[in-house]
Coordinates of C-alpha atoms in Angstrom, one line a residue:
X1 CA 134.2 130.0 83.1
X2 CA 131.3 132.4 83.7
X3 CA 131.0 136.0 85.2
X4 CA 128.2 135.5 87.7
X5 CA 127.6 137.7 90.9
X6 CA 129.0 136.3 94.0
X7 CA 127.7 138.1 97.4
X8 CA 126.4 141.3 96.1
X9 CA 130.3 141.1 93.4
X10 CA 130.8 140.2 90.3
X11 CA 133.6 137.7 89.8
X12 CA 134.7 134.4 87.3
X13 CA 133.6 131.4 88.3
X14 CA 133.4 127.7 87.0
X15 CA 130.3 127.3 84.7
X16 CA 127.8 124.8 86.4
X17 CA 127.9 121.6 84.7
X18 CA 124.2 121.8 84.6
X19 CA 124.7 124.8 82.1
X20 CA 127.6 123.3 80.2
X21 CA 126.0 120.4 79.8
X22 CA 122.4 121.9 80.0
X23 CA 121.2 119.3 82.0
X24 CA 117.8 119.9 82.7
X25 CA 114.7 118.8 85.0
X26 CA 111.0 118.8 84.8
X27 CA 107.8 117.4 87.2
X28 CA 105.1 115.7 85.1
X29 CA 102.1 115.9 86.8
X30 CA 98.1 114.9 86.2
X31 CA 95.5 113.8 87.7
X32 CA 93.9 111.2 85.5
X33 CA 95.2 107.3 84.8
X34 CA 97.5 105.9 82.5
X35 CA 95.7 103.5 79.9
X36 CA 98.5 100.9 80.9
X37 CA 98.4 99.0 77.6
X38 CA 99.8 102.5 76.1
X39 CA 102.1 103.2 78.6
X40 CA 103.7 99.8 78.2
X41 CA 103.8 100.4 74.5
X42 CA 105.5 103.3 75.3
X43 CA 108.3 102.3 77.7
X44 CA 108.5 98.3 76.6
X45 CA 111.5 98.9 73.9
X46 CA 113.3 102.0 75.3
X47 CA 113.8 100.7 79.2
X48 CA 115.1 97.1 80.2
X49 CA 111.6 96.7 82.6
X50 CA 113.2 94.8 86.2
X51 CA 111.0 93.5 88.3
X52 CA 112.5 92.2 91.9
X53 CA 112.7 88.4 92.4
X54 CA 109.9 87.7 94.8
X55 CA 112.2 84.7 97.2
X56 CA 109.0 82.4 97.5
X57 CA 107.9 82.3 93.6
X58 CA 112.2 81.4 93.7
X59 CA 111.6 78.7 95.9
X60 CA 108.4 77.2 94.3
X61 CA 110.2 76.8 91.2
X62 CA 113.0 75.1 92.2
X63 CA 110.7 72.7 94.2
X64 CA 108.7 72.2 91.0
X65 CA 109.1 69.0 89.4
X66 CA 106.2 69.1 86.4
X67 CA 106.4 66.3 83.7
X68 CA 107.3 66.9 80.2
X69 CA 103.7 66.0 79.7
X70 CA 102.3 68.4 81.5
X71 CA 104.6 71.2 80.6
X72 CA 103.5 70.5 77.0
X73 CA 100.0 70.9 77.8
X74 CA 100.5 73.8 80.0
X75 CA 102.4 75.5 77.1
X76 CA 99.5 74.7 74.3
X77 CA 97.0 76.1 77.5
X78 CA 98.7 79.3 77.1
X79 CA 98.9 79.6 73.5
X80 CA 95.3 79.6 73.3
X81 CA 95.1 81.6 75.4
X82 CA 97.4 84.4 74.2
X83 CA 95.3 83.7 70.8
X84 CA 92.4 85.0 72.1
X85 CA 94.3 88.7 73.4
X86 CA 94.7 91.3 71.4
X87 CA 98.4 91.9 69.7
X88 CA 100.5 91.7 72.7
X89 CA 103.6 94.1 72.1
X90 CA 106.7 91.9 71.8
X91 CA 109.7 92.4 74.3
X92 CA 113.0 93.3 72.4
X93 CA 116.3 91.7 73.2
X94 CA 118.5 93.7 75.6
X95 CA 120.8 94.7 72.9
X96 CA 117.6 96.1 70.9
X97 CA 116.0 97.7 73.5
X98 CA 119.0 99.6 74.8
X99 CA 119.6 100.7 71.3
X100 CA 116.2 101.9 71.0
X101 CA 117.1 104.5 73.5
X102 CA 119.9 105.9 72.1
X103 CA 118.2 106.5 68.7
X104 CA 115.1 107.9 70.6
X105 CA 114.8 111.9 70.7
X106 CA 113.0 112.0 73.6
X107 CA 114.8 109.1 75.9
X108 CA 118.5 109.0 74.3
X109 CA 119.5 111.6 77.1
X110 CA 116.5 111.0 79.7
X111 CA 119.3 110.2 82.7
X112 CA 117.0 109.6 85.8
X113 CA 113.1 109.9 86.1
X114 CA 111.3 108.7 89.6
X115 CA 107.9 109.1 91.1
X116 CA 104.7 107.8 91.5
X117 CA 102.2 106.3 88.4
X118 CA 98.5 106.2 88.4
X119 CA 97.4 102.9 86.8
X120 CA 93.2 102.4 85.6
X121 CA 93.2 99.1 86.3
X122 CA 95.4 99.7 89.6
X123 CA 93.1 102.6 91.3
X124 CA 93.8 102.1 95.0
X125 CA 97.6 101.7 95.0
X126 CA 100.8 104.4 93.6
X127 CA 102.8 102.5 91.1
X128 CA 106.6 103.7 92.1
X129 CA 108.6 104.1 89.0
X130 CA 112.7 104.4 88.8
X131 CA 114.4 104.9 86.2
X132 CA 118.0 104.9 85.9
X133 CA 119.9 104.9 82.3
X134 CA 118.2 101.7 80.8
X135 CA 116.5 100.5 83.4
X136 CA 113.2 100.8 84.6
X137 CA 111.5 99.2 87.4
X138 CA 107.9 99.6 88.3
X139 CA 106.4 98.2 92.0
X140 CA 103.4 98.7 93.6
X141 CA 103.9 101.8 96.4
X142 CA 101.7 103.2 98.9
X143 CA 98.0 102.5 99.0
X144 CA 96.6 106.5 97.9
X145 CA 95.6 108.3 100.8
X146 CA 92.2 108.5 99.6
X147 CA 91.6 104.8 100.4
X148 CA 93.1 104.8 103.7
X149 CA 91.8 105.6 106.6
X150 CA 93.1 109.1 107.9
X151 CA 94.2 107.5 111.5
X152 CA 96.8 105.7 109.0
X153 CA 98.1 108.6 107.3
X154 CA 97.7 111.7 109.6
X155 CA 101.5 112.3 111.8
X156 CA 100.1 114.8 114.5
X157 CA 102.5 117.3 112.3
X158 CA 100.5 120.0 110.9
X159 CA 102.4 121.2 108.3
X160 CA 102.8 117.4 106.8
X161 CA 99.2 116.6 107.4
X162 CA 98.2 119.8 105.9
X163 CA 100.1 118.7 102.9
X164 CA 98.6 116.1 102.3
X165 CA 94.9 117.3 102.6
X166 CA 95.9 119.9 99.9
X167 CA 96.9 116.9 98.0
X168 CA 93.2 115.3 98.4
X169 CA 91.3 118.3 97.8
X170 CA 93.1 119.0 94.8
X171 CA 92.2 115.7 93.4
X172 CA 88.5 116.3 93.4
X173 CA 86.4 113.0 94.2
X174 CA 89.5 111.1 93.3
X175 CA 91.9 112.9 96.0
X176 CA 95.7 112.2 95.8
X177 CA 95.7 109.9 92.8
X178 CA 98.1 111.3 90.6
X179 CA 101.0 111.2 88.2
X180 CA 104.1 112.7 89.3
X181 CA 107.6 111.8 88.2
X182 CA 110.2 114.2 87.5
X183 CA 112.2 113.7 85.1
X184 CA 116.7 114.7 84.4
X185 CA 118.3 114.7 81.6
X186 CA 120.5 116.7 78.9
X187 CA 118.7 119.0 76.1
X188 CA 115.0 117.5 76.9
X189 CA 112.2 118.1 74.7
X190 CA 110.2 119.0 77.9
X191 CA 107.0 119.1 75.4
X192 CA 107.9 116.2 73.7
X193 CA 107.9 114.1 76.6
X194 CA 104.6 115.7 78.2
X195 CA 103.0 114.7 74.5
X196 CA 103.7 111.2 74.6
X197 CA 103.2 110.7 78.2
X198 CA 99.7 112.5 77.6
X199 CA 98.7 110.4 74.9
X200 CA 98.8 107.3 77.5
X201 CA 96.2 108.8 79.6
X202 CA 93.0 107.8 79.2
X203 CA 91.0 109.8 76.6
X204 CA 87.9 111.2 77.4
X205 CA 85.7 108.3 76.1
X206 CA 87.7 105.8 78.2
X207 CA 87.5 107.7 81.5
X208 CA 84.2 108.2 81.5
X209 CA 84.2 104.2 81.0
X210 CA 86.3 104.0 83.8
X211 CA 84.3 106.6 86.2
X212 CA 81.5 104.5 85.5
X213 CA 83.1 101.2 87.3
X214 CA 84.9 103.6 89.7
X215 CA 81.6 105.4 90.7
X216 CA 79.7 101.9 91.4
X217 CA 79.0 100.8 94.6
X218 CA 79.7 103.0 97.6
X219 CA 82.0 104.9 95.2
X220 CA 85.9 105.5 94.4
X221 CA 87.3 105.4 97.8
X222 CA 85.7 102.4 99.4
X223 CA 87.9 100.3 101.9
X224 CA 85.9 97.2 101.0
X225 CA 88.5 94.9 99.9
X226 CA 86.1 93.0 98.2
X227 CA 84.5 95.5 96.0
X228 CA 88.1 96.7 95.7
X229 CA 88.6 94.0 93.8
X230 CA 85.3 93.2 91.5
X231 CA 86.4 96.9 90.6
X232 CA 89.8 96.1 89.5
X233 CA 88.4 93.1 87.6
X234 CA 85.7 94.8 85.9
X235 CA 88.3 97.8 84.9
X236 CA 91.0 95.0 83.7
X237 CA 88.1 93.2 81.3
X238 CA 88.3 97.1 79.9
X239 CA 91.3 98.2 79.3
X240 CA 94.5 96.0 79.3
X241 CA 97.0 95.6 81.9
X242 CA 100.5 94.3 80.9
X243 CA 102.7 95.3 84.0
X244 CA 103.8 92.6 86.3
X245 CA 101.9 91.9 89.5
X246 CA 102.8 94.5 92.6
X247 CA 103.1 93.3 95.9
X248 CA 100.3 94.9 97.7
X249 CA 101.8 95.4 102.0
X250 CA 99.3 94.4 104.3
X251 CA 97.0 92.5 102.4
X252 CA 97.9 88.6 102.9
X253 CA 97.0 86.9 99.8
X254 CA 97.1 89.7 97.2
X255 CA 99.8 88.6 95.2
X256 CA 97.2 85.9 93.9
X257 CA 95.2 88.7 92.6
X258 CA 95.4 88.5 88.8
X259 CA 94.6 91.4 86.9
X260 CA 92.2 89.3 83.9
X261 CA 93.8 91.8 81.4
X262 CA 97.4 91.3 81.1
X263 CA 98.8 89.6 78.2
X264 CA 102.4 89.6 79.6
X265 CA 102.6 87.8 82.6
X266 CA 106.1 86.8 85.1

């Protein structure tokens, strides 16, 4: 029980659980990208990573009927190929992984965290991230608003649609691309988690790498979907991509879009 003041009186009242248990929550916000090899270096061996079954890559493999043959050479086609990446980080067993959590300061108590990720070789669509216990899944979200056209976006409300043009503005050349996830959880090292999460940003040298293929062409926010993608290849021959492929709404044929960086694939 707690004293607390209860319409203008003092009086006894149950002690929040929030208190007793000082749960607490925090927003993580920033404007530049996540490296995504680091962040999945980060996240790979605390969080059981889901991604949901996509019903036609379901169907085409139990209508597959490959030879022995030819699964043996497609296996040595991919070990060569993993040669040639760099050290890929290797995915614990579930029993490992969960483990990992509860022996990790930062996560052992992180309950829930959801929001939206900025990826650097993803720069035109919000990764949506939920996280709940062990698991963590990752999909592709909303293209940003900066790449849309404004007809798309704007609702005729003007409070909403001056929202989100305080989003853009505040974004610079780069408008609503962000970080933003908030995070619950009991007794969190608030700055512990904002270190580690900072350190997957991209470091000065690598964004000015990255402005430099996001700057090309008719610039950041082009709604070419073709330069969209040379851009996303050029940034994934850069830096790394290990996430699974996101379903990108709208755009028929997307999901054959491989990122030329990943060295873990689904």
């Amino acid at each position: 029980m707690t004293l607390r003041q209860v319409n203008g009186k003092k009086t006894v009242t149950p002690k929040p659980e929030t208190e007793e248990y000082n749960v607490r929550n925090f927003v993580y916000v920033r404007r530049r990208p996540f490296h995504p090899r680091r962040l999945f270096e980060l996240i790979h061996d605390k969080f059981i990573l889901q991604q949901p079954a996509d019903e036609d890559e379901e169907q085409d493999a139990e209508d597959d009927d490959v030879s022995m043959d030819d699964q043996d050479e497609a296996s040595g086609t991919d070990e060569e190929d993993d040669d040639g990446m760099n050290d890929a980080p290797a995915l614990p067993d579930t029993a490992t992984i969960l483990a990992n959590k509860r022996a990790s300061p930062l996560f052992a108590r992180l309950f829930r965290s959801k929001g939206e990720i900025y990826l650097a070789t993803r720069p035109n669509q919000a990764g949506e991230w939920s996280q709940a216990g062990g698991m963590l899944t990752i999909n592709g979200g909303r293209p940003w608003f900066a790449v849309t056209d404004h007809n798309e976006w704007e609702t005729g409300n003007a409070e909403i649609d001056a929202l989100v043009q305080h989003d853009m503005k505040a974004g610079g050349l780069y408008g609503d691309r962000r970080q933003e996830l908030v995070f619950i959880g009991e007794k969190l090292d608030i700055a512990g988690l904002e270190k580690v999460l900072d350190a997957c940003l991209l470091n000065d040298e690598e964004y000015a790498e990255w402005e430099e293929v996001m700057k090309g062409g008719s610039g950041p926010n082009t709604t070419d979907r073709e330069e969209r993608r040379e851009k996303e290849d050029a940034l994934c021959q850069v830096f790394e991509d290990g996430f699974f492929e996101w379903a990108q709404p709208g755009e028929e044929g997307d999901m054959d879009h491989d990122h030329a960086g990943h060295y873990h694939s689904h």
